[in-house]
mmCIF file of C-alpha atoms in Angstrom:
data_model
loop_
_atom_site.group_PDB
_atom_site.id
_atom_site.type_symbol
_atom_site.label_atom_id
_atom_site.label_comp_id
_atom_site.label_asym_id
_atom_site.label_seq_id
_atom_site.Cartn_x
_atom_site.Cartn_y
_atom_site.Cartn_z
ATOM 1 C CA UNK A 282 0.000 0.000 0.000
ATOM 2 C CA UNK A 283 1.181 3.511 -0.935
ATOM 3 C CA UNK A 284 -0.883 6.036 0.898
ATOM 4 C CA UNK A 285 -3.286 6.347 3.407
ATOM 5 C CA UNK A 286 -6.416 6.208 0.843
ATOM 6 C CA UNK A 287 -5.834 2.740 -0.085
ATOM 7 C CA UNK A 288 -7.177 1.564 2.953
ATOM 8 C CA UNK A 289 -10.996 0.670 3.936
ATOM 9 C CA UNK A 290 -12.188 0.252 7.630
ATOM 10 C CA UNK A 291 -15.668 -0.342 9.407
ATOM 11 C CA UNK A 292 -17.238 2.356 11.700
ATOM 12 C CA UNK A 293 -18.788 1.693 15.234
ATOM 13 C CA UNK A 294 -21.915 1.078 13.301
ATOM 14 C CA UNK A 295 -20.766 -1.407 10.864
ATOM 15 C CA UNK A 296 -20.728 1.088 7.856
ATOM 16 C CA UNK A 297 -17.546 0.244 6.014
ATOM 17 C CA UNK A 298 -14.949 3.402 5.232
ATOM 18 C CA UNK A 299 -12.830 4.114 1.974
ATOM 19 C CA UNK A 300 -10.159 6.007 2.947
ATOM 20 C CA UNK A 301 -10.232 7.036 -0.634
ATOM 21 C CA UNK A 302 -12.916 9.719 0.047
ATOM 22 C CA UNK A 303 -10.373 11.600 2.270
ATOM 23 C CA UNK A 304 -7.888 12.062 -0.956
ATOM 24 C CA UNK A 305 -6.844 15.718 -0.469
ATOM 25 C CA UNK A 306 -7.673 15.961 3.217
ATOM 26 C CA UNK A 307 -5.549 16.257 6.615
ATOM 27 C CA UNK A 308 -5.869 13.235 9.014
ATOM 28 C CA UNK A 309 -5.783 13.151 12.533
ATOM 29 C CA UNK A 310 -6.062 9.262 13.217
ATOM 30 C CA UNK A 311 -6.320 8.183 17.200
ATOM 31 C CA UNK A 312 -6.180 5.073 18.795
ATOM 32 C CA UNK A 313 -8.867 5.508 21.605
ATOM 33 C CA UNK A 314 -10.472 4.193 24.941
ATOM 34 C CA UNK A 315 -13.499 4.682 27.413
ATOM 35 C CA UNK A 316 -11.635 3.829 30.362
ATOM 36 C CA UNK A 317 -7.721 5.485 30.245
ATOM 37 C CA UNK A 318 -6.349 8.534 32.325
ATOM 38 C CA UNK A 319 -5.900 10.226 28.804
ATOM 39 C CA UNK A 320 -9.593 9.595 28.034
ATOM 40 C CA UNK A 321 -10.642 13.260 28.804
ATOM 41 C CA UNK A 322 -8.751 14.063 25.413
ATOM 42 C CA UNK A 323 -11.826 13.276 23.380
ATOM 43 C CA UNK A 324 -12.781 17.171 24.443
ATOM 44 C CA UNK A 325 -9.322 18.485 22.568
ATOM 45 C CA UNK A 326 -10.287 16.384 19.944
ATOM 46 C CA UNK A 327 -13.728 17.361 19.129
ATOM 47 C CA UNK A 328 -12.280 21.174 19.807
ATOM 48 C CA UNK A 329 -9.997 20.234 16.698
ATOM 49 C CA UNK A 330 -12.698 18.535 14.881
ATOM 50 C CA UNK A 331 -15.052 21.565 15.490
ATOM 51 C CA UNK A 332 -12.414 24.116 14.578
ATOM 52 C CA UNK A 333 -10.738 22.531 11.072
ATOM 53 C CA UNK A 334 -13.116 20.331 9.232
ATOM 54 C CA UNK A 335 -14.347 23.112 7.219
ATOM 55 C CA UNK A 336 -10.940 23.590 5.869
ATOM 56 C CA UNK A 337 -10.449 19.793 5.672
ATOM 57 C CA UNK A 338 -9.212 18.369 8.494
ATOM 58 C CA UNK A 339 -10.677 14.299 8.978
ATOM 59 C CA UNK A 340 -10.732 13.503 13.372
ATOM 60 C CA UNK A 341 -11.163 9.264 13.110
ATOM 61 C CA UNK A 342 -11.027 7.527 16.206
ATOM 62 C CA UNK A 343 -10.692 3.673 16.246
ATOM 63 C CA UNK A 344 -11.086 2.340 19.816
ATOM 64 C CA UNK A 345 -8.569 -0.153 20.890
ATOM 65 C CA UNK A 346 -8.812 -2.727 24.183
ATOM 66 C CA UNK A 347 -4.829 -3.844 23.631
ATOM 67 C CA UNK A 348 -3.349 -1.286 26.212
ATOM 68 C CA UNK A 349 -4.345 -3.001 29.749
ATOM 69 C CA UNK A 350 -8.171 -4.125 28.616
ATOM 70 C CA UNK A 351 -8.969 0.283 28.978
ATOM 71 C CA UNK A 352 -12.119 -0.121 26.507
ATOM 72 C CA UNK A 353 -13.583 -3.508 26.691
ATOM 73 C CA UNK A 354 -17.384 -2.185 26.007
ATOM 74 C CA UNK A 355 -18.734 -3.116 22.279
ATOM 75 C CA UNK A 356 -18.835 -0.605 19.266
ATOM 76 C CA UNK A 357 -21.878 1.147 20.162
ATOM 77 C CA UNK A 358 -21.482 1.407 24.236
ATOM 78 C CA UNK A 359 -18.026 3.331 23.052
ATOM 79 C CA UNK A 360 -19.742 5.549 20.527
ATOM 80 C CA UNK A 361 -22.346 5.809 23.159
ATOM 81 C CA UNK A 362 -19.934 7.106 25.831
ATOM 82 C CA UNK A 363 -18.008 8.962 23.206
ATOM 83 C CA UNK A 364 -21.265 10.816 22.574
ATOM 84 C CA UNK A 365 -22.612 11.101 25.674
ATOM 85 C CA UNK A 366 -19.476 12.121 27.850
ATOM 86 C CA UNK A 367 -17.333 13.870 25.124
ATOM 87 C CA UNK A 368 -20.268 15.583 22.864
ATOM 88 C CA UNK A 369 -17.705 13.338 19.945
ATOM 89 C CA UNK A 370 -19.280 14.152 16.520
ATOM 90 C CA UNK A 371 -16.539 12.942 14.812
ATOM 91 C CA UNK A 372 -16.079 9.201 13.574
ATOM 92 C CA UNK A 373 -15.785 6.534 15.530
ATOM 93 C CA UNK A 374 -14.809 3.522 14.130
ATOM 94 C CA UNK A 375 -14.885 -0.513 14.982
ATOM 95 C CA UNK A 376 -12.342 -1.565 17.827
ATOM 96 C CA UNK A 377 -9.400 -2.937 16.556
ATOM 97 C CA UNK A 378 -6.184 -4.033 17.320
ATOM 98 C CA UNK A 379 -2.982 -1.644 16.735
ATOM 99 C CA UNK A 380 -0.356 -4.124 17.270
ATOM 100 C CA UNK A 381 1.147 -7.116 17.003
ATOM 101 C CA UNK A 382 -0.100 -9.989 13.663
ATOM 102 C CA UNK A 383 -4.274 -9.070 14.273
ATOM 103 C CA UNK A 384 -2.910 -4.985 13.460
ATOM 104 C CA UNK A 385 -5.578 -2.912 11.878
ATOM 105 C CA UNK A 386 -3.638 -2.419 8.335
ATOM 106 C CA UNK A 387 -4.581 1.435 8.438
ATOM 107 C CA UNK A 388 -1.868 1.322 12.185
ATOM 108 C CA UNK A 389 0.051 -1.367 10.050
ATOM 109 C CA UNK A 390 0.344 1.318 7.658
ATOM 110 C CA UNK A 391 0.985 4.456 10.381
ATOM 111 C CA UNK A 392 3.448 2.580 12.052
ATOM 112 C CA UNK A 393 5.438 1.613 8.720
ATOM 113 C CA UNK A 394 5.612 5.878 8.017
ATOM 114 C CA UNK A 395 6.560 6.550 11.807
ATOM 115 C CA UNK A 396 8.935 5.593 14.359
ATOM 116 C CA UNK A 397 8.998 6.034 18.157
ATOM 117 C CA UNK A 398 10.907 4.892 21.214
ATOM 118 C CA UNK A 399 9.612 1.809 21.111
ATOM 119 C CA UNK A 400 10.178 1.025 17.109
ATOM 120 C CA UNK A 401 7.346 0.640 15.070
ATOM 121 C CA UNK A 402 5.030 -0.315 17.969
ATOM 122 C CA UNK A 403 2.119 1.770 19.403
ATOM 123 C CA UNK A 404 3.114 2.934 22.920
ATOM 124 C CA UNK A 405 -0.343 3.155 24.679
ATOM 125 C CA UNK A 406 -4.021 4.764 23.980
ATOM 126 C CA UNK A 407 -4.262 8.111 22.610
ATOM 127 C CA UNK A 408 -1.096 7.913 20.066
ATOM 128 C CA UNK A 409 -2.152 10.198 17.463
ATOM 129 C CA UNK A 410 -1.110 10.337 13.787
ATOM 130 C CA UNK A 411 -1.785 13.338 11.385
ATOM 131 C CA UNK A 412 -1.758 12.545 7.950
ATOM 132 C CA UNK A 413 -0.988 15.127 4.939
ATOM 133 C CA UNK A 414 -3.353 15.629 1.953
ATOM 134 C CA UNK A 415 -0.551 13.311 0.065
ATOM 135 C CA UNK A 416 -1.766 10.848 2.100
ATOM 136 C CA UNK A 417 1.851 9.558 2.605
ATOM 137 C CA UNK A 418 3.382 12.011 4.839
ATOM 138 C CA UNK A 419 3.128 11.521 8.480
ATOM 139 C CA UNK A 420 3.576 12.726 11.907
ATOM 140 C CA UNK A 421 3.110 10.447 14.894
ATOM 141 C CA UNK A 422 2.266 12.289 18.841
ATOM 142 C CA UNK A 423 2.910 10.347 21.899
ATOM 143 C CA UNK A 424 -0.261 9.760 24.157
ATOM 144 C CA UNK A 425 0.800 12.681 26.645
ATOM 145 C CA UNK A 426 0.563 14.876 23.531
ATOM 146 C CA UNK A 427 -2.198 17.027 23.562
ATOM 147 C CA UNK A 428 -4.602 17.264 20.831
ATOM 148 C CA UNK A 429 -4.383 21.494 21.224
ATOM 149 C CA UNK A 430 -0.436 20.642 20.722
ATOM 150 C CA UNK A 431 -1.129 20.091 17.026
ATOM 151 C CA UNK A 432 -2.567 22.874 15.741
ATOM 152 C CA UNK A 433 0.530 24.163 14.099
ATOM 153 C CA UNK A 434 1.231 20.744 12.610
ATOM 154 C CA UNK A 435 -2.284 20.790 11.369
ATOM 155 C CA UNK A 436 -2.419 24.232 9.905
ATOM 156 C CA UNK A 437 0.709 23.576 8.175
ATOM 157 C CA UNK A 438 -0.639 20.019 6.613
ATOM 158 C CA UNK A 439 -4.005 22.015 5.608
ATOM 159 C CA UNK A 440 -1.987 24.741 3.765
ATOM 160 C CA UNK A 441 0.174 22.890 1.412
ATOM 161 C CA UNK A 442 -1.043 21.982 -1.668
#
């Protein structure tokens, strides 16, 4: 796979994604959880969300239950406390894995564009990615980055051509 937009994925709901439809918008790709000290950045990311998706910036959120078991409800209880808790409008997607052989290939992907301390591997809940409008370009946060943090990164993605 070359970019990001030759990926598909399923949403909380079972609707099924083609990253395709994003050609020629920024990314900002999160591996989340319900239950996780760094939960409370679902607010910072709906501010983002709110703030930059007229001018093309995608928030996708794809819960994860690999990092100590922090979001063990099913697709719609997360989308449900997303909602709820967070006022999230922006998509939430199936759990899935982010490491090891049962990867998501979208983080197979993410991690093949990025390194971090720990290699290829995603650290813990709330690593974020931000993806150019090439689709190939990317920039990887730790989870103790917050989302606010990125708004130079992302006006800088949103402004080149």
């Amino acid at each position: 796979m070359e970019t990001i937009y030759d990926f598909k994925a399923l949403t909380s709901k079972g609707k099924e994604i083609d990253f395709a439809d994003f050609k020629g918008k920024v990314l900002l790709i999160v591996n989340t959880a319900s239950k996780c000290g760094f939960t409370p950045q679902f607010k910072g990311l709906e501010e983002l969300h709110q703030a930059y998706r007229d001018r093309g910036l995608v928030v996708i959120g794809f819960p994860c239950n690999q990092f100590a078991h922090q979001d063990p409800g099913s697709d719609s209880e997360i989308e449900g406390f997303c909602q709820l808790n967070y006022g999230v409008t922006f998509q939430i997607m199936k759990k899935v894995d982010v490491n090891g052989d049962d990867a998501h290939p979208v983080f197979k992907y993410l991690k093949s564009r990025t390194r971090s301390l720990l290699g290829s591997r995603v650290k813990w809940n709330f690593t974020k990615f931000l993806v150019a409008k090439d689709g190939k370009t990317v920039k990887r946060y730790a989870p103790t980055t917050q989302p606010e943090r990125l708004k130079a990164d992302i006006e800088a993605f949103l402004q080149e051509q």
